[in-house]
Amino acid sequence: MKVRLGPLQPERLLRKILPRGLFGRSLLIVLIPMLVLQAVALQIFYGSHLDELSRRLAGAVAGEIGFMIDQIERDPAHRTLVLQEGDIHFTFQSTFMRGETLRHLPPPDAPGPVDNDLANALAQDIHRPFNVAWHAKPGILRVDIQMADGVISINVPRKRLFVGTFYIFLVWLIGSALLMVSLAALFLRTQVRGIRRLAEAAEDFGMGRDNGPIRPEGAIEVRRAASAFNRMQDRLRRFLSQRTTMLAGVSHDLRTPLTRLRLAMAMQPSITAEDLQDMENDIADMERLINIYLDFARGEGSEQAVPIDLPLLLEELCGTAKRTGASIDLSTTGEMIVTLRPEAMRRALTNLIDNARRHASQIWVSAARSGASVRILIEDNGPGIPEQKRETLLKPFESDHPGGTGLGLSIARDIVVAHGGTILLLDRPGGGLRVMVELPG
Ligand SMILES: Nc1ncnc2c1ncn2[C@@H]1O[C@H](COP(=O)(O)OP(=O)(O)O)[C@@H](O)[C@H]1O
Ligand SMILES: [Mg+2]
């Protein structure tokens, strides 16, 4: 297989990542500009203002500690007093441990940007060896300073370094983003629901399920599309019922003169028995053709889909064929209840079996589940159809034999497709044609 590389790749990647639905895409259209905006605001605010604030708070704490240490150095006799004053005015908690020495030097790496600011400020303001325990206790960090006769240990409440506004700002950013996205999602859902309902209704109607008109909702364009769809559905419904009436009329009107003709012929003494047989055959042919054309014109009709026991249906069709002299083999595995329009599906399968009878001496019909669908095979030992002719012969009025209407395969395909299925003409291994019908369910 050829793999395309180069400029197409990122585009494909993007298509893979981006949500495919209208709801997801519209939400992204709202979300992305907002997130960019918030990020820019956050950067501007935190990048300048908060940085400065944090530095100053750290500077104040370091300055106070430096001031105390300087005082004590100058006058060690007043150490207790200075430490007490610091505790009162700077909300510290200080102790002096005589004769101690600091073990870990220099201070370990600061765990966050705020701590980093403090570490820098301390290094500037304290001219003695010191160490910092960043998480001495919950909410408290401890600065230990090596003095000549011991260690001064100062507990600093983290609150003194903490800038609450940043979190308020962050909460506000996230909160407002969530609020806007939920509002957008709420409004978008109605819009998208309107479009989704429209798509579902169109799909259903296309498959022959008539669920009545849909309720227009959402934006004015979506409502307009829904109303237009309802009107179109209405016109189609009327057209379908007109066609059914007309077809009933046509089939009646055409059959009556044929019957009359047949009667009139039988009463004619001048016609020989042989001629009479020929003419009757012609009339029978005409009747058969009329029926086929009418079948084709009738199309789906208004038959409703119902759950059908597929093996039973196939048994019935094969039984009919067998009784009229066909050599036909049926094999099915397990239970298969499939929702379909029984008359239409019977017509489609009969057409396929009839074709096989015309071209071959032996027919095999089989059905089995294949994943989420059922697969029906109609196989024969005839000449098969060359690959290049398959697509053509599936079209209406394409026939290879005299007297054929060329409608059998075309009707079968229309019916299978209307059931959401597929029909394929294939080679049967061992010669002949294999028709594969796959139906959902
Ligand atoms: N089982 C088959 N084996 C060989 N040829 C087939 C078979 N089924 C159909 N065909 C070919 O496809 C053509 C179209 O079939 P169809 O649409 O049923 O029309 P018709 O049977 O009226 O000709 C036939 O004329 C025939 O040539
Ligand atoms: Mg046919």
CSV table of C-alpha atoms and ligand atoms in Angstrom, one decimal:
chain,number,residue,atom,x,y,z
A,1,MET,CA,0.0,0.0,0.0
A,2,LYS,CA,1.2,3.5,-0.8
A,3,VAL,CA,1.6,5.8,2.2
A,4,ARG,CA,1.3,9.5,1.5
A,5,LEU,CA,3.7,11.6,3.4
A,6,GLY,CA,4.5,15.3,3.5
A,7,PRO,CA,2.2,18.3,3.6
A,8,LEU,CA,-1.0,16.2,3.9
A,9,GLN,CA,0.1,14.6,7.2
A,10,PRO,CA,-0.5,17.5,9.7
A,11,GLU,CA,-3.9,18.2,8.1
A,12,ARG,CA,-4.9,14.6,8.6
A,13,LEU,CA,-3.6,14.6,12.1
A,14,LEU,CA,-5.6,17.7,12.9
A,15,ARG,CA,-8.7,16.1,11.4
A,16,LYS,CA,-8.2,13.1,13.6
A,17,ILE,CA,-7.8,15.2,16.8
A,18,LEU,CA,-10.6,17.7,16.1
A,19,PRO,CA,-14.1,16.6,17.1
A,20,ARG,CA,-16.1,15.6,14.1
A,21,GLY,CA,-19.5,16.6,15.3
A,22,LEU,CA,-21.0,20.1,15.0
A,23,PHE,CA,-21.5,20.3,18.8
A,24,GLY,CA,-17.8,19.6,19.6
A,25,ARG,CA,-16.6,21.9,16.8
A,26,SER,CA,-18.8,24.8,17.8
A,27,LEU,CA,-17.8,24.4,21.4
A,28,LEU,CA,-14.1,24.5,20.4
A,29,ILE,CA,-14.8,27.7,18.4
A,30,VAL,CA,-16.0,29.3,21.7
A,31,LEU,CA,-13.4,27.6,23.9
A,32,ILE,CA,-10.2,28.3,22.0
A,33,PRO,CA,-10.3,32.1,21.8
A,34,MET,CA,-11.4,32.2,25.4
A,35,LEU,CA,-8.6,30.1,26.6
A,36,VAL,CA,-6.1,32.1,24.6
A,37,LEU,CA,-7.5,35.3,26.1
A,38,GLN,CA,-7.4,34.0,29.6
A,39,ALA,CA,-3.8,32.7,29.1
A,40,VAL,CA,-2.7,36.1,27.8
A,41,ALA,CA,-4.4,37.8,30.8
A,42,LEU,CA,-2.8,35.4,33.2
A,43,GLN,CA,0.6,35.9,31.7
A,44,ILE,CA,0.3,39.7,31.9
A,45,PHE,CA,-1.0,39.7,35.4
A,46,TYR,CA,1.1,37.0,36.9
A,47,GLY,CA,4.2,37.7,34.8
A,48,SER,CA,4.6,41.3,36.1
A,49,HIS,CA,2.4,42.2,39.0
A,50,LEU,CA,2.6,39.0,41.0
A,51,ASP,CA,6.3,38.5,40.5
A,52,GLU,CA,7.0,41.9,41.9
A,53,LEU,CA,4.7,41.4,44.8
A,54,SER,CA,6.2,38.0,45.7
A,55,ARG,CA,9.7,39.5,45.6
A,56,ARG,CA,8.8,42.3,47.9
A,57,LEU,CA,7.1,40.1,50.4
A,58,ALA,CA,10.2,37.8,50.5
A,59,GLY,CA,12.4,40.9,50.7
A,60,ALA,CA,10.5,42.1,53.8
A,61,VAL,CA,10.8,38.8,55.6
A,62,ALA,CA,14.5,38.4,54.7
A,63,GLY,CA,15.1,42.1,55.8
A,64,GLU,CA,13.4,41.5,59.1
A,65,ILE,CA,15.5,38.4,59.8
A,66,GLY,CA,18.7,40.1,58.7
A,67,PHE,CA,17.8,43.1,60.9
A,68,MET,CA,17.4,40.7,64.0
A,69,ILE,CA,20.6,38.9,63.2
A,70,ASP,CA,22.6,42.1,62.9
A,71,GLN,CA,21.2,43.4,66.2
A,72,ILE,CA,22.2,40.2,68.0
A,73,GLU,CA,25.6,40.2,66.5
A,74,ARG,CA,26.2,43.7,67.6
A,75,ASP,CA,24.9,43.1,71.1
A,76,PRO,CA,24.7,39.3,72.0
A,77,ALA,CA,23.5,40.2,75.5
A,78,HIS,CA,20.2,41.4,74.0
A,79,ARG,CA,19.6,38.2,72.0
A,80,THR,CA,16.6,37.0,74.0
A,81,LEU,CA,15.0,40.4,73.8
A,82,VAL,CA,15.6,40.8,70.1
A,83,LEU,CA,14.1,37.4,69.4
A,84,GLN,CA,11.1,38.2,71.6
A,85,GLU,CA,10.5,41.5,69.8
A,86,GLY,CA,10.8,39.7,66.4
A,87,ASP,CA,8.2,37.2,67.5
A,88,ILE,CA,5.8,39.9,68.5
A,89,HIS,CA,6.2,42.3,65.6
A,90,PHE,CA,7.1,40.0,62.7
A,91,THR,CA,4.9,37.0,63.8
A,92,PHE,CA,8.0,34.8,63.9
A,93,GLN,CA,8.7,32.0,66.4
A,94,SER,CA,12.4,31.9,67.3
A,95,THR,CA,14.5,29.7,69.5
A,96,PHE,CA,18.2,29.7,70.2
A,97,MET,CA,20.1,26.5,70.5
A,98,ARG,CA,23.4,27.1,72.3
A,99,GLY,CA,26.4,25.2,71.1
A,100,GLU,CA,24.6,23.7,68.0
A,101,THR,CA,26.1,23.8,64.5
A,102,LEU,CA,24.3,23.6,61.2
A,103,ARG,CA,24.6,20.4,59.4
A,104,HIS,CA,23.3,20.9,55.9
A,105,LEU,CA,24.7,23.8,53.9
A,106,PRO,CA,23.8,25.6,51.7
A,107,PRO,CA,20.0,25.6,51.8
A,108,PRO,CA,18.3,22.9,49.6
A,109,ASP,CA,16.7,24.0,46.3
A,110,ALA,CA,13.6,26.1,46.7
A,111,PRO,CA,10.5,24.1,45.8
A,112,GLY,CA,8.6,26.9,44.2
A,113,PRO,CA,8.9,30.4,42.7
A,114,VAL,CA,7.8,32.1,45.9
A,115,ASP,CA,10.4,30.2,47.9
A,116,ASN,CA,13.0,31.0,45.3
A,117,ASP,CA,12.4,34.7,45.9
A,118,LEU,CA,12.9,34.2,49.6
A,119,ALA,CA,16.1,32.2,49.1
A,120,ASN,CA,17.6,35.0,47.0
A,121,ALA,CA,16.5,37.7,49.5
A,122,LEU,CA,17.9,35.7,52.5
A,123,ALA,CA,21.2,35.3,50.7
A,124,GLN,CA,21.4,39.0,50.3
A,125,ASP,CA,20.4,40.0,53.8
A,126,ILE,CA,22.0,37.4,56.1
A,127,HIS,CA,25.8,37.5,56.2
A,128,ARG,CA,26.1,34.3,58.1
A,129,PRO,CA,25.8,30.6,57.1
A,130,PHE,CA,22.1,29.7,57.1
A,131,ASN,CA,19.8,26.9,56.0
A,132,VAL,CA,16.1,26.7,55.2
A,133,ALA,CA,13.7,23.9,55.9
A,134,TRP,CA,11.0,24.7,53.3
A,135,HIS,CA,8.4,22.5,54.9
A,136,ALA,CA,9.3,22.4,58.5
A,137,LYS,CA,5.6,22.1,59.6
A,138,PRO,CA,2.4,22.6,57.6
A,139,GLY,CA,2.2,26.3,56.7
A,140,ILE,CA,5.6,27.1,58.3
A,141,LEU,CA,9.1,27.3,57.0
A,142,ARG,CA,12.2,27.4,59.2
A,143,VAL,CA,15.3,29.5,58.8
A,144,ASP,CA,18.3,28.3,60.8
A,145,ILE,CA,21.2,30.7,61.2
A,146,GLN,CA,24.7,29.8,62.4
A,147,MET,CA,25.8,32.3,65.1
A,148,ALA,CA,29.2,32.3,66.9
A,149,ASP,CA,27.8,30.4,70.0
A,150,GLY,CA,24.9,28.4,68.6
A,151,VAL,CA,22.0,28.3,66.1
A,152,ILE,CA,19.1,30.7,65.9
A,153,SER,CA,16.0,29.0,64.5
A,154,ILE,CA,13.2,31.2,63.2
A,155,ASN,CA,9.8,29.8,62.2
A,156,VAL,CA,8.2,31.9,59.5
A,157,PRO,CA,4.5,31.5,58.7
A,158,ARG,CA,4.2,30.8,55.0
A,159,LYS,CA,1.2,33.2,54.9
A,160,ARG,CA,3.7,36.1,55.1
A,161,LEU,CA,5.1,35.1,51.6
A,162,PHE,CA,1.8,34.0,50.1
A,163,VAL,CA,0.0,36.1,47.5
A,164,GLY,CA,-3.6,35.2,47.7
A,165,THR,CA,-4.7,37.3,44.7
A,166,PHE,CA,-3.1,34.9,42.3
A,167,TYR,CA,-5.3,32.1,43.4
A,168,ILE,CA,-8.4,34.2,43.4
A,169,PHE,CA,-7.5,35.3,39.9
A,170,LEU,CA,-6.9,31.7,38.8
A,171,VAL,CA,-10.2,30.6,40.3
A,172,TRP,CA,-11.9,33.5,38.5
A,173,LEU,CA,-10.3,32.6,35.2
A,174,ILE,CA,-11.2,28.9,35.4
A,175,GLY,CA,-14.6,29.7,36.9
A,176,SER,CA,-15.5,32.2,34.2
A,177,ALA,CA,-14.3,29.8,31.5
A,178,LEU,CA,-16.4,26.9,32.9
A,179,LEU,CA,-19.4,29.2,33.2
A,180,MET,CA,-19.1,30.4,29.6
A,181,VAL,CA,-18.5,26.9,28.2
A,182,SER,CA,-21.5,25.5,30.0
A,183,LEU,CA,-23.7,28.4,28.8
A,184,ALA,CA,-22.4,27.8,25.3
A,185,ALA,CA,-22.9,24.1,25.5
A,186,LEU,CA,-26.5,24.6,26.8
A,187,PHE,CA,-27.4,26.8,23.8
A,188,LEU,CA,-25.5,24.8,21.3
A,189,ARG,CA,-27.2,21.6,22.3
A,190,THR,CA,-30.6,22.9,21.1
A,191,GLN,CA,-29.1,24.0,17.8
A,192,VAL,CA,-27.3,20.7,17.2
A,193,ARG,CA,-30.3,18.7,18.3
A,194,GLY,CA,-32.4,20.3,15.6
A,195,ILE,CA,-29.9,19.4,13.0
A,196,ARG,CA,-29.4,15.9,14.3
A,197,ARG,CA,-33.2,15.3,14.4
A,198,LEU,CA,-33.4,16.5,10.8
A,199,ALA,CA,-30.6,14.1,9.7
A,200,GLU,CA,-32.3,11.2,11.5
A,201,ALA,CA,-35.7,11.9,10.1
A,202,ALA,CA,-34.2,12.2,6.6
A,203,GLU,CA,-32.4,8.9,7.0
A,204,ASP,CA,-35.5,7.1,8.4
A,205,PHE,CA,-37.7,8.4,5.6
A,206,GLY,CA,-35.1,7.3,3.0
A,207,MET,CA,-35.3,3.8,4.5
A,208,GLY,CA,-39.0,3.8,4.3
A,209,ARG,CA,-39.8,4.5,7.9
A,210,ASP,CA,-42.3,7.4,8.1
A,211,ASN,CA,-42.2,8.9,11.6
A,212,GLY,CA,-44.4,11.9,10.7
A,213,PRO,CA,-43.2,15.6,10.6
A,214,ILE,CA,-40.4,16.8,12.8
A,215,ARG,CA,-40.7,19.7,15.2
A,216,PRO,CA,-38.7,22.7,14.0
A,217,GLU,CA,-36.4,23.9,16.8
A,218,GLY,CA,-33.2,25.9,17.2
A,219,ALA,CA,-31.8,28.8,15.1
A,220,ILE,CA,-34.0,30.2,12.3
A,221,GLU,CA,-31.9,28.5,9.5
A,222,VAL,CA,-32.3,25.1,11.2
A,223,ARG,CA,-36.0,25.7,11.6
A,224,ARG,CA,-36.3,26.6,8.0
A,225,ALA,CA,-34.5,23.4,7.0
A,226,ALA,CA,-36.8,21.4,9.2
A,227,SER,CA,-40.0,23.0,7.8
A,228,ALA,CA,-38.7,22.5,4.3
A,229,PHE,CA,-38.0,18.9,5.1
A,230,ASN,CA,-41.5,18.5,6.4
A,231,ARG,CA,-43.0,20.0,3.3
A,232,MET,CA,-40.8,17.8,1.1
A,233,GLN,CA,-41.8,14.7,3.1
A,234,ASP,CA,-45.4,15.7,2.7
A,235,ARG,CA,-45.1,16.0,-1.1
A,236,LEU,CA,-43.3,12.7,-1.3
A,237,ARG,CA,-45.9,11.0,0.8
A,238,ARG,CA,-48.6,12.4,-1.5
A,239,PHE,CA,-46.6,11.4,-4.6
A,240,LEU,CA,-46.2,7.8,-3.2
A,241,SER,CA,-49.9,7.4,-2.5
A,242,GLN,CA,-50.8,8.8,-5.9
A,243,ARG,CA,-48.4,6.3,-7.5
A,244,THR,CA,-49.8,3.4,-5.6
A,245,THR,CA,-53.4,4.3,-6.7
A,246,MET,CA,-52.3,4.8,-10.2
A,247,LEU,CA,-50.4,1.5,-10.4
A,248,ALA,CA,-53.4,-0.3,-9.0
A,249,GLY,CA,-55.5,1.3,-11.7
A,250,VAL,CA,-53.0,0.5,-14.5
A,251,SER,CA,-52.6,-3.1,-13.5
A,252,HIS,CA,-56.3,-3.5,-13.5
A,253,ASP,CA,-56.9,-1.7,-16.7
A,254,LEU,CA,-54.2,-3.6,-18.5
A,255,ARG,CA,-55.2,-7.0,-17.2
A,256,THR,CA,-58.9,-6.7,-18.1
A,257,PRO,CA,-58.5,-6.4,-21.9
A,258,LEU,CA,-56.0,-9.3,-21.8
A,259,THR,CA,-58.5,-11.5,-20.1
A,260,ARG,CA,-61.1,-10.4,-22.6
A,261,LEU,CA,-58.8,-11.1,-25.4
A,262,ARG,CA,-58.1,-14.6,-24.1
A,263,LEU,CA,-61.8,-15.3,-23.8
A,264,ALA,CA,-62.6,-14.0,-27.2
A,265,MET,CA,-59.8,-16.1,-28.8
A,266,ALA,CA,-61.1,-19.3,-27.2
A,267,MET,CA,-64.5,-18.6,-28.7
A,268,GLN,CA,-63.1,-18.2,-32.2
A,269,PRO,CA,-63.8,-21.4,-34.1
A,270,SER,CA,-61.5,-20.3,-37.0
A,271,ILE,CA,-58.3,-20.4,-34.9
A,272,THR,CA,-56.4,-23.7,-34.8
A,273,ALA,CA,-55.5,-25.2,-31.5
A,274,GLU,CA,-51.8,-24.7,-32.2
A,275,ASP,CA,-52.3,-21.0,-33.0
A,276,LEU,CA,-54.5,-20.6,-30.0
A,277,GLN,CA,-51.7,-22.1,-27.8
A,278,ASP,CA,-49.2,-19.6,-29.3
A,279,MET,CA,-51.4,-16.7,-28.8
A,280,GLU,CA,-52.1,-17.8,-25.2
A,281,ASN,CA,-48.4,-18.0,-24.6
A,282,ASP,CA,-48.0,-14.5,-25.9
A,283,ILE,CA,-50.7,-13.3,-23.6
A,284,ALA,CA,-49.2,-15.1,-20.6
A,285,ASP,CA,-45.8,-13.5,-21.5
A,286,MET,CA,-47.5,-10.1,-21.7
A,287,GLU,CA,-49.1,-10.6,-18.3
A,288,ARG,CA,-45.8,-11.7,-16.8
A,289,LEU,CA,-44.0,-8.6,-18.2
A,290,ILE,CA,-46.7,-6.3,-17.0
A,291,ASN,CA,-46.3,-7.7,-13.6
A,292,ILE,CA,-42.6,-7.2,-13.6
A,293,TYR,CA,-42.9,-3.6,-14.8
A,294,LEU,CA,-45.5,-2.9,-12.2
A,295,ASP,CA,-43.3,-4.4,-9.5
A,296,PHE,CA,-40.5,-2.2,-10.6
A,297,ALA,CA,-42.6,0.9,-10.7
A,298,ARG,CA,-44.2,0.1,-7.4
A,299,GLY,CA,-40.8,0.1,-5.8
A,300,GLU,CA,-40.9,0.1,-2.0
A,301,GLY,CA,-44.5,0.9,-1.7
A,302,SER,CA,-45.7,1.5,1.8
A,303,GLU,CA,-44.8,-1.8,3.4
A,304,GLN,CA,-43.6,-1.6,6.9
A,305,ALA,CA,-40.5,-3.4,8.2
A,306,VAL,CA,-41.2,-6.2,10.8
A,307,PRO,CA,-38.9,-8.7,12.5
A,308,ILE,CA,-38.7,-11.8,10.2
A,309,ASP,CA,-37.3,-15.2,10.8
A,310,LEU,CA,-34.9,-15.2,7.9
A,311,PRO,CA,-34.2,-19.0,7.7
A,312,LEU,CA,-37.9,-19.6,7.6
A,313,LEU,CA,-38.4,-17.1,4.8
A,314,LEU,CA,-35.6,-18.7,2.8
A,315,GLU,CA,-37.0,-22.2,3.4
A,316,GLU,CA,-40.3,-21.0,2.0
A,317,LEU,CA,-38.7,-19.5,-1.1
A,318,CYS,CA,-36.6,-22.5,-1.8
A,319,GLY,CA,-39.5,-24.8,-1.2
A,320,THR,CA,-41.5,-23.0,-3.8
A,321,ALA,CA,-38.6,-23.2,-6.3
A,322,LYS,CA,-38.2,-26.9,-5.5
A,323,ARG,CA,-41.8,-27.7,-6.1
A,324,THR,CA,-41.6,-26.1,-9.6
A,325,GLY,CA,-38.6,-28.3,-10.5
A,326,ALA,CA,-35.5,-26.5,-9.4
A,327,SER,CA,-32.6,-28.3,-7.9
A,328,ILE,CA,-31.8,-26.1,-4.9
A,329,ASP,CA,-29.9,-26.6,-1.7
A,330,LEU,CA,-30.5,-24.5,1.5
A,331,SER,CA,-28.2,-24.2,4.5
A,332,THR,CA,-28.6,-21.7,7.4
A,333,THR,CA,-26.8,-21.6,10.7
A,334,GLY,CA,-28.6,-20.6,13.9
A,335,GLU,CA,-31.4,-18.2,14.5
A,336,MET,CA,-31.6,-15.0,12.5
A,337,ILE,CA,-34.4,-12.6,13.2
A,338,VAL,CA,-34.0,-9.6,10.9
A,339,THR,CA,-36.1,-6.6,10.6
A,340,LEU,CA,-37.3,-6.2,7.0
A,341,ARG,CA,-40.2,-5.6,4.6
A,342,PRO,CA,-41.1,-9.3,3.9
A,343,GLU,CA,-42.9,-8.8,0.6
A,344,ALA,CA,-40.2,-6.7,-0.9
A,345,MET,CA,-37.4,-9.0,0.4
A,346,ARG,CA,-39.3,-12.0,-0.9
A,347,ARG,CA,-39.5,-10.3,-4.3
A,348,ALA,CA,-35.7,-9.5,-4.3
A,349,LEU,CA,-34.7,-13.0,-3.4
A,350,THR,CA,-37.1,-14.6,-5.8
A,351,ASN,CA,-35.6,-12.5,-8.6
A,352,LEU,CA,-32.2,-13.8,-7.7
A,353,ILE,CA,-33.3,-17.4,-7.4
A,354,ASP,CA,-35.2,-17.2,-10.7
A,355,ASN,CA,-32.1,-15.8,-12.5
A,356,ALA,CA,-30.1,-18.7,-11.1
A,357,ARG,CA,-32.7,-21.2,-12.3
A,358,ARG,CA,-32.6,-19.7,-15.8
A,359,HIS,CA,-28.8,-19.9,-16.1
A,360,ALA,CA,-27.9,-23.0,-14.1
A,361,SER,CA,-28.9,-26.5,-13.1
A,362,GLN,CA,-27.9,-26.4,-9.5
A,363,ILE,CA,-28.5,-23.6,-6.9
A,364,TRP,CA,-27.2,-23.2,-3.4
A,365,VAL,CA,-28.7,-20.7,-1.0
A,366,SER,CA,-27.1,-20.1,2.4
A,367,ALA,CA,-27.4,-17.5,5.2
A,368,ALA,CA,-25.2,-16.8,8.2
A,369,ARG,CA,-24.4,-14.1,10.6
A,370,SER,CA,-21.4,-12.0,9.8
A,371,GLY,CA,-20.6,-9.5,12.6
A,372,ALA,CA,-23.4,-7.1,13.0
A,373,SER,CA,-25.1,-8.1,9.7
A,374,VAL,CA,-26.5,-11.2,8.0
A,375,ARG,CA,-25.0,-12.5,4.8
A,376,ILE,CA,-27.2,-14.4,2.3
A,377,LEU,CA,-25.4,-16.2,-0.6
A,378,ILE,CA,-27.3,-17.3,-3.7
A,379,GLU,CA,-24.9,-19.4,-5.8
A,380,ASP,CA,-25.3,-21.4,-9.0
A,381,ASN,CA,-23.2,-23.5,-11.3
A,382,GLY,CA,-24.1,-21.6,-14.4
A,383,PRO,CA,-21.8,-19.5,-16.7
A,384,GLY,CA,-21.6,-16.6,-14.2
A,385,ILE,CA,-21.3,-13.0,-15.2
A,386,PRO,CA,-18.0,-11.6,-16.5
A,387,GLU,CA,-16.6,-8.9,-14.1
A,388,GLN,CA,-16.9,-6.0,-16.6
A,389,LYS,CA,-20.6,-6.6,-17.2
A,390,ARG,CA,-21.7,-6.8,-13.6
A,391,GLU,CA,-22.2,-3.1,-12.9
A,392,THR,CA,-24.2,-2.7,-16.2
A,393,LEU,CA,-26.4,-5.7,-15.6
A,394,LEU,CA,-27.4,-4.4,-12.2
A,395,LYS,CA,-29.0,-1.4,-14.0
A,396,PRO,CA,-32.6,-1.4,-15.1
A,397,PHE,CA,-33.5,-2.7,-18.6
A,398,GLU,CA,-30.1,-4.2,-19.1
A,399,SER,CA,-30.6,-7.8,-20.2
A,400,ASP,CA,-28.6,-10.4,-22.0
A,401,HIS,CA,-31.3,-12.7,-23.1
A,402,PRO,CA,-34.2,-12.3,-25.4
A,403,GLY,CA,-37.5,-11.9,-23.5
A,404,GLY,CA,-35.8,-10.6,-20.4
A,405,THR,CA,-36.8,-7.3,-19.0
A,406,GLY,CA,-33.5,-6.6,-17.4
A,407,LEU,CA,-35.3,-5.6,-14.2
A,408,GLY,CA,-34.7,-8.6,-12.0
A,409,LEU,CA,-31.3,-7.6,-10.6
A,410,SER,CA,-32.1,-3.9,-10.5
A,411,ILE,CA,-35.3,-4.5,-8.4
A,412,ALA,CA,-33.3,-6.8,-6.1
A,413,ARG,CA,-30.6,-4.2,-5.7
A,414,ASP,CA,-33.1,-1.3,-5.0
A,415,ILE,CA,-34.8,-3.4,-2.3
A,416,VAL,CA,-31.6,-4.5,-0.6
A,417,VAL,CA,-30.2,-1.0,-0.6
A,418,ALA,CA,-33.5,0.4,0.8
A,419,HIS,CA,-33.0,-2.0,3.6
A,420,GLY,CA,-29.6,-0.4,4.3
A,421,GLY,CA,-27.8,-3.4,2.8
A,422,THR,CA,-25.5,-4.2,-0.1
A,423,ILE,CA,-25.6,-6.6,-3.0
A,424,LEU,CA,-22.5,-7.9,-4.8
A,425,LEU,CA,-22.1,-10.1,-7.9
A,426,LEU,CA,-19.1,-12.4,-7.4
A,427,ASP,CA,-17.5,-15.5,-8.8
A,428,ARG,CA,-18.5,-18.7,-7.2
A,429,PRO,CA,-15.4,-20.8,-6.4
A,430,GLY,CA,-15.8,-23.7,-8.7
A,431,GLY,CA,-17.6,-21.8,-11.4
A,432,GLY,CA,-20.9,-19.9,-11.6
A,433,LEU,CA,-22.3,-16.8,-10.1
A,434,ARG,CA,-22.3,-16.0,-6.4
A,435,VAL,CA,-24.7,-13.2,-5.4
A,436,MET,CA,-23.9,-11.9,-1.9
A,437,VAL,CA,-26.6,-9.9,-0.1
A,438,GLU,CA,-25.7,-8.3,3.2
A,439,LEU,CA,-28.4,-6.9,5.5
A,440,PRO,CA,-27.9,-5.0,8.7
A,441,GLY,CA,-29.2,-6.7,11.8
B,1,LIG,N1,-27.3,-16.4,-12.1
B,1,LIG,C1,-26.9,-15.8,-13.3
B,1,LIG,N2,-26.0,-16.4,-14.1
B,1,LIG,C2,-25.6,-15.8,-15.2
B,1,LIG,N3,-26.0,-14.7,-15.7
B,1,LIG,C3,-27.0,-14.0,-14.9
B,1,LIG,C4,-27.5,-14.6,-13.7
B,1,LIG,N4,-28.3,-13.7,-13.2
B,1,LIG,C5,-28.4,-12.6,-14.1
B,1,LIG,N5,-27.6,-12.8,-15.1
B,1,LIG,C6,-27.4,-11.9,-16.3
B,1,LIG,O1,-27.8,-10.6,-15.9
B,1,LIG,C7,-28.8,-10.1,-16.8
B,1,LIG,C8,-29.8,-9.3,-16.1
B,1,LIG,O2,-30.6,-10.0,-15.2
B,1,LIG,P1,-31.9,-9.4,-14.7
B,1,LIG,O3,-31.7,-8.1,-14.2
B,1,LIG,O4,-32.5,-10.4,-13.8
B,1,LIG,O5,-32.8,-9.3,-16.0
B,1,LIG,P2,-33.4,-10.4,-16.9
B,1,LIG,O6,-33.3,-11.7,-16.1
B,1,LIG,O7,-34.8,-10.0,-17.2
B,1,LIG,O8,-32.5,-10.5,-18.1
B,1,LIG,C9,-29.4,-11.4,-17.4
B,1,LIG,O9,-29.9,-11.1,-18.7
B,1,LIG,C10,-28.3,-12.3,-17.4
B,1,LIG,O10,-27.5,-12.2,-18.6
B,2,MG,MG,-34.0,-12.0,-14.2
